[in-house]
Coordinates of C-alpha atoms and ligand atoms in Angstrom, one line a residue:
X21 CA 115.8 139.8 71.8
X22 CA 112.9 141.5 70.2
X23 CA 109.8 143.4 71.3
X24 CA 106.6 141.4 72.2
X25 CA 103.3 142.1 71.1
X26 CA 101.9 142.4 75.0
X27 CA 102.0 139.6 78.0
X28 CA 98.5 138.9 79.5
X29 CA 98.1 137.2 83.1
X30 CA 95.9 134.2 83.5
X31 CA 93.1 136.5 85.0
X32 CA 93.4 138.9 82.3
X33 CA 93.1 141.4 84.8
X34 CA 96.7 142.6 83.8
X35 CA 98.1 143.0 80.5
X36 CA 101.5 145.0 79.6
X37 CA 104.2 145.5 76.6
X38 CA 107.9 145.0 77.7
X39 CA 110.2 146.9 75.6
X40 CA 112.6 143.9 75.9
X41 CA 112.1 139.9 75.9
X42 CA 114.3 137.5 76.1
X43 CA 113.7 133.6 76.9
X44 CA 117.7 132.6 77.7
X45 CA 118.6 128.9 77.6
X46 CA 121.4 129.2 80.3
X47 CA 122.7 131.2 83.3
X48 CA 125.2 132.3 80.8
X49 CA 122.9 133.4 78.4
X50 CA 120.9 135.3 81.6
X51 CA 124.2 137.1 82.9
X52 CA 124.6 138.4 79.5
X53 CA 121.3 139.6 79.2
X54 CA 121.9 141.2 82.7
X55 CA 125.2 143.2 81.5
X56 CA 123.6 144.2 78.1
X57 CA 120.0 145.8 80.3
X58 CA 122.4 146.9 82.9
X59 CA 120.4 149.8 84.6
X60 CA 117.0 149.2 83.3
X61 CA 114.4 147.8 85.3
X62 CA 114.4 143.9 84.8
X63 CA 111.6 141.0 85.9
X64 CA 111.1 137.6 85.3
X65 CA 107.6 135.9 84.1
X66 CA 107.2 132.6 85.0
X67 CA 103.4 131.0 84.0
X68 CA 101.7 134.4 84.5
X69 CA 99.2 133.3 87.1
X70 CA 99.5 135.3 89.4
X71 CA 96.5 138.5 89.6
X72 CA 98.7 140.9 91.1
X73 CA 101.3 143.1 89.8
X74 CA 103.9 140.5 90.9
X75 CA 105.4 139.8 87.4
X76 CA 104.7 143.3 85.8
X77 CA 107.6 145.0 84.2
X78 CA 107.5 147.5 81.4
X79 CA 111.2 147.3 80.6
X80 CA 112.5 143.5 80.0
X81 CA 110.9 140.6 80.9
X82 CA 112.6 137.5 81.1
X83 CA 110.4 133.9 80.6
X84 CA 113.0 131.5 82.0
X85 CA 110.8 128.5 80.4
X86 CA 113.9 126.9 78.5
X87 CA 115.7 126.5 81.9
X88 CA 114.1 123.4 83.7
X89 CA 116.5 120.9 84.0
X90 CA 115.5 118.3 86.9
X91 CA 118.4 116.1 89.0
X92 CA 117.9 114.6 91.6
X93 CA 120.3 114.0 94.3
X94 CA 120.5 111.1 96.8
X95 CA 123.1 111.5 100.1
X96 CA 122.3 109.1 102.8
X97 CA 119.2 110.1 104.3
X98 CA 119.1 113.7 102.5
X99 CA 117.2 113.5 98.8
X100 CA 116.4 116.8 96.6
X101 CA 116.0 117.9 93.6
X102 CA 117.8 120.9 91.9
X103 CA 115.5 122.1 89.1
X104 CA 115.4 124.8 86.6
X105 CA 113.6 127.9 87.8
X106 CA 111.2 127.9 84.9
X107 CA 110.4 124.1 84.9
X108 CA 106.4 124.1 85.3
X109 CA 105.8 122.3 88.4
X110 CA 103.6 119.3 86.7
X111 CA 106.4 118.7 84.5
X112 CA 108.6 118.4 87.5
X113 CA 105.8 116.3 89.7
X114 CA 105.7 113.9 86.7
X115 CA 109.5 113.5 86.6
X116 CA 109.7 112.8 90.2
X117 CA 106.8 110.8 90.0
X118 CA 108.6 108.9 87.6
X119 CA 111.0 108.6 89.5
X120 CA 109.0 107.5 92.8
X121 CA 109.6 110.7 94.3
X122 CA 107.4 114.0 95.5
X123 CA 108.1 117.4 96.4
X124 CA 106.7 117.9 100.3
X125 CA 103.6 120.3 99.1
X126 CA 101.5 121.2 96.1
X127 CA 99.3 123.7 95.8
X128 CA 95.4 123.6 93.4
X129 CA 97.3 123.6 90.5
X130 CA 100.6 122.7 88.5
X131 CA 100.6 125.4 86.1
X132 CA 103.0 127.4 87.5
X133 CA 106.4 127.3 87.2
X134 CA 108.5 126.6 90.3
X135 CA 110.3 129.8 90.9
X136 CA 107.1 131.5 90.1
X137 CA 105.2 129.7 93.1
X138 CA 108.3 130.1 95.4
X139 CA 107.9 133.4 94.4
X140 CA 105.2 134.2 96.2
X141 CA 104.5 132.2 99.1
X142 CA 102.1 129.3 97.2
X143 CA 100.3 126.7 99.0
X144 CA 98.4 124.0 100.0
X145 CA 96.9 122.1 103.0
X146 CA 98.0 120.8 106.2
X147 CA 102.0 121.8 104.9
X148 CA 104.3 124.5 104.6
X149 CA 104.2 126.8 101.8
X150 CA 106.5 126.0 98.9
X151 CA 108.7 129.1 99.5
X152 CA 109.6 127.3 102.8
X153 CA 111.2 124.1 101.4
X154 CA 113.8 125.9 99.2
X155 CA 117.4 124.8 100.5
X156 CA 119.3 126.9 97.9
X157 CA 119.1 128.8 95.0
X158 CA 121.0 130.3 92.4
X159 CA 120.7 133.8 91.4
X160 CA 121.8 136.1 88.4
X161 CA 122.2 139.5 90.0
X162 CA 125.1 142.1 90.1
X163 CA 128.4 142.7 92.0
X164 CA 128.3 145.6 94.2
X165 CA 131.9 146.6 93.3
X166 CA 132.0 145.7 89.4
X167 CA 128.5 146.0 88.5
X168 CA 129.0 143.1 86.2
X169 CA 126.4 140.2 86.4
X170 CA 127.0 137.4 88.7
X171 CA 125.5 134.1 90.2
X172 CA 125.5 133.5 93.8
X173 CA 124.4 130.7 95.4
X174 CA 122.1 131.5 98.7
X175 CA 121.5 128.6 100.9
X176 CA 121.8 129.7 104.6
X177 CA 120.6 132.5 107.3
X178 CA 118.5 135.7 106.8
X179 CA 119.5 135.8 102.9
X180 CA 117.7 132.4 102.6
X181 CA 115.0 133.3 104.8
X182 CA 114.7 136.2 101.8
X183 CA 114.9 134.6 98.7
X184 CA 112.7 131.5 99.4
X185 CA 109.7 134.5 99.0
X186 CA 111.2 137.1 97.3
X187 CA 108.6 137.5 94.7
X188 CA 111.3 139.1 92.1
X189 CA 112.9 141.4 94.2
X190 CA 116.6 139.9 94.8
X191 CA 117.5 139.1 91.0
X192 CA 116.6 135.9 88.6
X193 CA 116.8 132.9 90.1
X194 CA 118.0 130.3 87.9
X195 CA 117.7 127.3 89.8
X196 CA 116.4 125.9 93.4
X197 CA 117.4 123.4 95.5
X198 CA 114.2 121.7 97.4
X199 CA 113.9 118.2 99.4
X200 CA 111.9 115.5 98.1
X201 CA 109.7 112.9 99.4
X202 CA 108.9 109.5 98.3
X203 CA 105.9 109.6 96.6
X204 CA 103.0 109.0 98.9
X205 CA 98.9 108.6 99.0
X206 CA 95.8 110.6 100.2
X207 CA 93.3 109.1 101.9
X208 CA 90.2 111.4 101.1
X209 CA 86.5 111.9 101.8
X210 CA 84.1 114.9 101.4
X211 CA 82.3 115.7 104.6
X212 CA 79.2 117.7 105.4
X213 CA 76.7 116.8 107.6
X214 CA 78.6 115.7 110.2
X215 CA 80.3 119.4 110.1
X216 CA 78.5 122.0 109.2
X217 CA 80.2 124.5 111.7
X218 CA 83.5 126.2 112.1
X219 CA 84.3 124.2 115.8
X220 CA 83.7 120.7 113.7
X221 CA 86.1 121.6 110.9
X222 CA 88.4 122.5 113.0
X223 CA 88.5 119.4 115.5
X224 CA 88.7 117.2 112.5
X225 CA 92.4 119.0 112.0
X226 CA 94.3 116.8 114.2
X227 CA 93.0 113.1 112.4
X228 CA 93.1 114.5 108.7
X229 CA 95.7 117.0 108.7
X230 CA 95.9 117.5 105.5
X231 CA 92.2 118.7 105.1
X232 CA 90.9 121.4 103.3
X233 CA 87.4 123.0 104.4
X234 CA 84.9 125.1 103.0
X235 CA 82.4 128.1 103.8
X236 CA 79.1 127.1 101.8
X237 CA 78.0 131.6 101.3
X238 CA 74.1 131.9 101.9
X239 CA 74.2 128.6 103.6
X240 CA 76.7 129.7 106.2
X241 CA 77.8 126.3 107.0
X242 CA 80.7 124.0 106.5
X243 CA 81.5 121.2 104.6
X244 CA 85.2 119.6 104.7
X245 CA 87.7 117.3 102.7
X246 CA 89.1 114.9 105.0
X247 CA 92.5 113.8 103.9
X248 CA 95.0 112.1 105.9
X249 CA 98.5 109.9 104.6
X250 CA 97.3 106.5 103.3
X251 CA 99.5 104.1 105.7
X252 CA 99.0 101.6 103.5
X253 CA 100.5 103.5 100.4
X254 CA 97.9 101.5 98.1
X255 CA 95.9 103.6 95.2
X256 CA 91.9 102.3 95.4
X257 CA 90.9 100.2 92.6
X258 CA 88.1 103.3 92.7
X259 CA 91.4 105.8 92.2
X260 CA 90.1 106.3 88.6
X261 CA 86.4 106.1 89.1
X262 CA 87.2 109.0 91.7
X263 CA 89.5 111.1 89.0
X264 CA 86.4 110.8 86.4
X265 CA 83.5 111.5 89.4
X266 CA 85.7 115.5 90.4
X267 CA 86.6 115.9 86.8
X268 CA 83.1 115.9 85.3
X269 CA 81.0 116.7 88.8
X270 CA 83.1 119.4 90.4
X271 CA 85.9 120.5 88.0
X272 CA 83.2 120.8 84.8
X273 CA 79.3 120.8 85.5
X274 CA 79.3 122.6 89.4
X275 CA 82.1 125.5 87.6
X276 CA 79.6 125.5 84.3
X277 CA 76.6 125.8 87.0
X278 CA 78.5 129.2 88.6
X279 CA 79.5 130.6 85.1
X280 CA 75.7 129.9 83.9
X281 CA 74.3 131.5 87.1
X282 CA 77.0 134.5 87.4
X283 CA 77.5 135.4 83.8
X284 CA 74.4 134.4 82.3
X285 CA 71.5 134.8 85.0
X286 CA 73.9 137.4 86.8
X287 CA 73.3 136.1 90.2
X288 CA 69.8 134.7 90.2
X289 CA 69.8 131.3 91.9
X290 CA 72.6 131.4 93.7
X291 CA 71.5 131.2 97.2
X292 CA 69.1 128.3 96.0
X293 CA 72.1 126.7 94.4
X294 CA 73.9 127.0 98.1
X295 CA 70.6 126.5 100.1
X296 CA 69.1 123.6 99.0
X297 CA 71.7 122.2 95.8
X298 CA 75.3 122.2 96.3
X299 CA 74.6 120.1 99.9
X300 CA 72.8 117.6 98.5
X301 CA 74.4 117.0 94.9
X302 CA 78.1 116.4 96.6
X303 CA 78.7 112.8 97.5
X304 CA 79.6 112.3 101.0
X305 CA 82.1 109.8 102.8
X306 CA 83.2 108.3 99.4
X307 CA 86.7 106.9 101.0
X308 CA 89.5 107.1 98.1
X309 CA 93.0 107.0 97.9
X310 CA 95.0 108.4 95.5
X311 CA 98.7 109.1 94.8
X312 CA 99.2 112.6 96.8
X313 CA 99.4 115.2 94.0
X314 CA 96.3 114.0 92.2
X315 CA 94.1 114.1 95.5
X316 CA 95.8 117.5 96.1
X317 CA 95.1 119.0 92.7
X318 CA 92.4 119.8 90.6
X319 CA 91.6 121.3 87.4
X320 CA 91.1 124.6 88.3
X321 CA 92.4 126.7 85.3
X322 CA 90.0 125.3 83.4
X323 CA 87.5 128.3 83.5
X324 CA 89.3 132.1 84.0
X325 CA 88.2 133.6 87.4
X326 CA 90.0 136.0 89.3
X327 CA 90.8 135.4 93.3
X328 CA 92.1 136.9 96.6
X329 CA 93.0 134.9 99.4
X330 CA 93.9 136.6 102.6
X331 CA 95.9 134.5 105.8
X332 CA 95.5 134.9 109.5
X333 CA 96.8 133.1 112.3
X334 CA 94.5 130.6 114.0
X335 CA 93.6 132.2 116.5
X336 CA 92.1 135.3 114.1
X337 CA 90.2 132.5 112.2
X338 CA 87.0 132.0 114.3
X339 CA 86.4 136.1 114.6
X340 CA 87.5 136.4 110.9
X341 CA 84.6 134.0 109.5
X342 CA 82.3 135.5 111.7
X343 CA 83.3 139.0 110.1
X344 CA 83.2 137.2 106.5
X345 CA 79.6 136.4 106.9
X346 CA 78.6 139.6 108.0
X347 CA 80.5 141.6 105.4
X348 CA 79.2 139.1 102.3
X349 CA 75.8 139.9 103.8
X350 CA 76.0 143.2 103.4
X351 CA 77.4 142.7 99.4
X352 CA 74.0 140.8 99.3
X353 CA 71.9 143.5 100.2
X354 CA 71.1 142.9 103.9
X355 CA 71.7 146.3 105.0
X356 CA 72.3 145.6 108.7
X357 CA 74.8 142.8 108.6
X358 CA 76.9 144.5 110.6
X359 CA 76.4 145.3 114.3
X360 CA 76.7 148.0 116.3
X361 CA 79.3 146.9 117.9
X362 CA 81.3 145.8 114.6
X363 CA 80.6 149.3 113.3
X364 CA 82.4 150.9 117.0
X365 CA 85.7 148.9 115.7
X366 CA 85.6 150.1 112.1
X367 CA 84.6 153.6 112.4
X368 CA 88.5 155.0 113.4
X369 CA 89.6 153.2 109.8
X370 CA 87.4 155.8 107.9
X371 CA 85.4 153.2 105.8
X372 CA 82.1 152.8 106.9
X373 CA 80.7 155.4 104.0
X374 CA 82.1 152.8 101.6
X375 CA 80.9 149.8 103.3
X376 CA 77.2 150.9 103.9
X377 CA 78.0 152.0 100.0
X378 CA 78.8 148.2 98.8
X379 CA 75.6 147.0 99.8
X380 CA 74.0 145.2 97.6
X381 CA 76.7 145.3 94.9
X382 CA 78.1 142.0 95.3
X383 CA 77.0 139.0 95.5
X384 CA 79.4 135.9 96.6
X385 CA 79.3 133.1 94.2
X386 CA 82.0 130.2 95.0
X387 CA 82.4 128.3 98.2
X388 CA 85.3 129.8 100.4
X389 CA 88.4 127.4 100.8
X390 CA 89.8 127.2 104.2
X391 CA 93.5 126.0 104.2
X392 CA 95.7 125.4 106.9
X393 CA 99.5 126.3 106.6
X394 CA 102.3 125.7 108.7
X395 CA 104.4 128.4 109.9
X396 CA 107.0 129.4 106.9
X397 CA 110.8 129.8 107.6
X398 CA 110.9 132.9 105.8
X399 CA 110.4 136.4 105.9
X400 CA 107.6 137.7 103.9
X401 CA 105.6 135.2 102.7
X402 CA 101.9 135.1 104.0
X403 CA 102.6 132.0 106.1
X404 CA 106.4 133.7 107.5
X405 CA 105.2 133.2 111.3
X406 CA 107.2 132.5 114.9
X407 CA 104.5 130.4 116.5
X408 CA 101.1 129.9 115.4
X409 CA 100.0 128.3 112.0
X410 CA 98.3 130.4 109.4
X411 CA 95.0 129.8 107.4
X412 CA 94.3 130.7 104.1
X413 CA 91.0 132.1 103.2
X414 CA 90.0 132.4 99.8
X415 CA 87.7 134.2 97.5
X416 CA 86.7 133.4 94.1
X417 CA 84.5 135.2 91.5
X418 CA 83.7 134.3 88.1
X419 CA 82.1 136.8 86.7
X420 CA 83.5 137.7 83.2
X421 CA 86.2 140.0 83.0
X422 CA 84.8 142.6 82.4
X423 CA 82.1 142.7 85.1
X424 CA 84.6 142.4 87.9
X425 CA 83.6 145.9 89.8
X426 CA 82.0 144.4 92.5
X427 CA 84.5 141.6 93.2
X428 CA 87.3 144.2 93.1
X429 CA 85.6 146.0 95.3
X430 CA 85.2 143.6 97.9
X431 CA 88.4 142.4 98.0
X432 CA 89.7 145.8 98.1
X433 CA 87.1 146.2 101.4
X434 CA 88.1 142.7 102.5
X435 CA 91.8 143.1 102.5
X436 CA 91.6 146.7 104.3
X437 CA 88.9 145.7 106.8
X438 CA 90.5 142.3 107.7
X439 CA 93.7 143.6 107.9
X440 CA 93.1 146.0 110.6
X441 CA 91.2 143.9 112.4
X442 CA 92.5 140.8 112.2
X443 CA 96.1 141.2 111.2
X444 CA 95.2 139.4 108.0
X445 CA 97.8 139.3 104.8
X446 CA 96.5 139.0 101.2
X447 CA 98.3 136.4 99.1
X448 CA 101.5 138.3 96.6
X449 CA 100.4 136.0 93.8
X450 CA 96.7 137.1 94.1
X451 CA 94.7 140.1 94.3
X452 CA 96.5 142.3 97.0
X453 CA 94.9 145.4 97.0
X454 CA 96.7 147.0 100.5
X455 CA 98.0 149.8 100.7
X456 CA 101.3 149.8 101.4
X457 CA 101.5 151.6 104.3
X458 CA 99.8 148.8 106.2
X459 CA 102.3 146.2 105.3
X460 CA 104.6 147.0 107.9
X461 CA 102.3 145.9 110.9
X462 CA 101.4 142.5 109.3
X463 CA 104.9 141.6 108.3
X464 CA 107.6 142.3 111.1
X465 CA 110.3 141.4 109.1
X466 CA 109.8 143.6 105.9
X467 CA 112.6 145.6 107.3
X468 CA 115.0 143.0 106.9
X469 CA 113.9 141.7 103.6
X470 CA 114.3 145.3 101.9
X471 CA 117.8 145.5 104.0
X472 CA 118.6 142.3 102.0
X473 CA 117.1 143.0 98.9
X474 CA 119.1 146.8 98.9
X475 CA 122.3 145.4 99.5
X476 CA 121.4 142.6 96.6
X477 CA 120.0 145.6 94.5
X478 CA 120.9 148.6 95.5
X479 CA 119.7 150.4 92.4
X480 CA 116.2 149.1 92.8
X481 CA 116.7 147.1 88.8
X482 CA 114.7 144.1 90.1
X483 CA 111.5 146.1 91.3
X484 CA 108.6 147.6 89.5
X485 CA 106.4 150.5 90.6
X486 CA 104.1 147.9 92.6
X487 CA 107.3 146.2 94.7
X488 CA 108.6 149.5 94.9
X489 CA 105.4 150.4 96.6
X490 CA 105.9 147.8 99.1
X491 CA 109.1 148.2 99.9
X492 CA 108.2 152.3 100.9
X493 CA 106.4 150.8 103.9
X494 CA 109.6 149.4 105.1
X495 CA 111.6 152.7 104.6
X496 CA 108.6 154.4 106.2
X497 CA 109.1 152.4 109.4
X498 CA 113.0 153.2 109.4
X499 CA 112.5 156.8 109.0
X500 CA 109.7 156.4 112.0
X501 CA 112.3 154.9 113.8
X502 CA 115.3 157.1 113.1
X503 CA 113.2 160.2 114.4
Ligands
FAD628 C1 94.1 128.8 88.7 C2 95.1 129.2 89.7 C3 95.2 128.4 90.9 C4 96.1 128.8 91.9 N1 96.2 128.0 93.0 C5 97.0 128.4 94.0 C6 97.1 127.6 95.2 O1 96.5 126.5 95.3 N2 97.9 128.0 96.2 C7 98.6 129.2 96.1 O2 99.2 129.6 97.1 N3 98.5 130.0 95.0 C8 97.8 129.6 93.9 N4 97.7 130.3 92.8 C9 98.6 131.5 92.7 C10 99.9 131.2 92.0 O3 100.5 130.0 92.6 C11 100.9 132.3 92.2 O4 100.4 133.5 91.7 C12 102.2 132.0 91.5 O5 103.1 133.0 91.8 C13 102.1 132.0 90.0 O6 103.3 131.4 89.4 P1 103.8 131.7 87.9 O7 104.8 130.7 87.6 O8 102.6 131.9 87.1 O9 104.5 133.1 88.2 P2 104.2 134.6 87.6 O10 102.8 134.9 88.0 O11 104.5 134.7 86.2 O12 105.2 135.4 88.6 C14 105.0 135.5 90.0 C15 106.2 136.1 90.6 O13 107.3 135.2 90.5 C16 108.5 135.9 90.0 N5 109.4 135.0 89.3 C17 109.0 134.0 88.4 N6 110.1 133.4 88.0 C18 111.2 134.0 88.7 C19 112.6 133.8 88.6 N7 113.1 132.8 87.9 N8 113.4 134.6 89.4 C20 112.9 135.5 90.2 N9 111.5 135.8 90.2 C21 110.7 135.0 89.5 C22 107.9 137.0 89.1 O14 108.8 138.1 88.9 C23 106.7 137.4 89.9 O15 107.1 138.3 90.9 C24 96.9 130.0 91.8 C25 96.7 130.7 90.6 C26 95.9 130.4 89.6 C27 95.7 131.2 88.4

């Protein structure tokens, strides 16, 4: 083990120095690690993607990259995978690929590793979170009565339910178990004029459930991407064409066209780019099918950016977009963007000084993804949910790193404002700027997770000052409770 120089997240928002790293080869190597840092506070890294404080740790950090074995498993009619926890997840795609096989969801990107994405509740469209498809895992973590290091499997009830989205709190997982599908296609098309609103995107839902939509800011309206299973299972002979078409259109000159206007013209021409460009430059009802994790990804590290992405249950979304206009708005400068009315429901939260204050400090500069999740089997990711699905709404900036102030502070407005008002979460991997004391109310099993993640923990090792943080708003409740 030796000291590392500092660790920088893929935003560069974050940046710390461990004391300790270690990158072991083998649980065995891990438990040792674990009984030689006994008592100091202890993390893993996986890709370092995520903007918030989720990977943090200023004692030892552990980068579990040299653990990604992949075997797959066939039983009758049941097929997984058991993969290393710190196999990045296009490594893994490509091996099951190989192989003919899928896993049941992908999110933008395969950067990440796959215990970093469980982590924290990552995504995509029209499917359950990631966290939600973990059978089992193994975790490195210590015995109660020895206080020596020890793996435990966890593959059934609440303790599941725990560590499918556990985002470092329970110990280091080593290895997951998740199902796997054979490998499928995507039917896709890009949509606009026959959308446009919020009503349209949504009845599309039940004939391409695997769509994606988005808010076009400035133009107010919405464009989608269809995407249903390809019955047929056939790639286009186009497939390629397609790849080359998002890959220089959308993945390189429309990101070069937001840098150029954000960084370099800061902001001018960006409601022409939304009003009259971006509409007419996109082409529409192009029909492509592609093997599923190529339609489903794209090449979205390619330029840094920083994002938050906040979730609601459906039936928040339609008041929740009409709130998102109305609060960009005002970034822009339109100083009475929000009602009367809307300012009634936000003066008990104390924040209206600091809204009327944002206006005209931030402009919004990237369409806003919609994504539709189904309800999680868990019990804190974003999408954990009895009944209704969730949607994920997202919010991108690109402004250089250094000229974030405005974005931070609307996200930091978004995330309070929509949370009160709509019950909406903020994603663990992103920017998550709530205070903790809110948590409670949007995640009715918190309790349970810190009950679970005490008796795995009980010295608190696993957390750093920003899970700690979290985990006060469960203890908060209790003590609410007990008096
Ligand atoms: C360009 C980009 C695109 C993205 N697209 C999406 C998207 O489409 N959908 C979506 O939902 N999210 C998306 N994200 C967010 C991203 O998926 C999450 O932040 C994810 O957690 C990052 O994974 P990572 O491997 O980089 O983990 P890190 O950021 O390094 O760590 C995340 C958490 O995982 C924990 N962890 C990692 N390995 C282990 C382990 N072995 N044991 C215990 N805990 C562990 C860490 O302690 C930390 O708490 C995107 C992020 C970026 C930068």
């Amino acid at each position: 083990m030796s000291p590392l120089p500092r660790l920088t997240n893929f935003g560069r928002n974050l940046s710390w120095q461990p004391k300790y790293f270690a990158q072991p080869s083998s649980e065995q190597e891990v438990l040792d690690l674990l009984n030689q840092y006994r008592g100091r506070q202890i993390r893993v890294i996986g890709r370092l993607h995520a903007w918030s404080e989720a990977a943090k740790c200023d004692e030892v950090s552990l980068d579990l990259r040299n653990m990604s074995s992949i075997v797959l498993h066939h039983e009758g009619d049941d097929h997984w995978v058991e993969v290393g926890a710190g196999c990045q997840i296009k490594d893994l795609i490509r091996e099951l690929d190989r192989q003919g096989w899928t896993l049941p969801s992908v999110g933008l990107i395969m950067d990440q590793c796959i215990a970093g994405a469980c982590a924290t509740g990552t995504h995509g469209s029209g499917r359950h979170s990631l966290s939600h498809y973990v059978q089992s895992v193994r975790l490195a973590t210590y015995d109660a009565e020895t206080g020596q290091a020890v793996i435990r499997t966890i593959d059934t009830g609440n303790e599941l339910r725990a560590v499918r989205c556990a985002i470092g709190c329970l110990g280091v997982i080593t290895s997951l178990r998740l199902p796997i599908r054979p490998q499928y296609t995507i039917r896709e098309r890009i949509r606009y004029r026959q959308i446009r609103t919020l009503e349209a995107a949504l009845a599309a839902e039940e004939e391409f459930p695997l769509q994606q939509f988005y808010l076009y800011p400035w133009l107010w309206e919405y464009a989608a991407q269809h995407r249903e299973e390809d019955p047929d299972n056939k790639r286009s002979s186009v497939a390629r064409l397609y790849r080359l078409y998002w890959l220089l259109s959308l993945d390189l000159f429309l990101h070069l066209e937001f840098l150029f206007l954000v960084r370099i013209c800061r902001g001018w021409g960006i409601r022409t780019l939304f009003r009259s460009i971006l509409p007419r430059t996109v082409i529409e009802n192009w029909v492509v099918s592609d093997t599923a994790y190529k339609q489903l990804t794209m090449q979205h590290s390619l330029f840094r950016h920083i994002e938050i992405e906040i979730f609601v249950k459906r039936s928040q979304l339609p008041g929740m977009m009409k709130f998102v206009e109305r609060f960009l708005r005002l970034g822009g400068g339109e100083r009475d963007a929000l009602s009367p009315d809307l300012r009634t429901q936000l003066e008990p939260l104390g924040i209206l000084d600091e809204l009327d204050s944002f206006c005209g400090q931030y402009q919004h500069h990237y369409p806003i993804c919609i994504r539709k999740i189904l309800p999680d089997d868990t019990l804190i990711s974003m999408c954990s949910s009895d009944d209704e699905a969730i949607y994920a709404v997202s919010f991108i900036s690109y402004a250089r790193t250094n000229d974030r102030a405005g974005f931070l502070t609307m996200a930091n407005l978004l995330a309070r404002t929509t949370a009160a008002l709509f019950n909406a979460r903020p994603h663990w991997g992103k920017v998550s700027p709530l205070p903790p004391a809110i948590l409670n109310d949007l995640y009715p099993h918190l309790d349970q997770f810190k009950q679970i993640a005490d008796k795995f923990d009980p010295k608190g090792v696993f957390r750093n000052d920003w899970m700690r943080a979290v985990l006060s708003a469960a203890d908060a409740s209790s003590t609410l409770e007990k008096s």
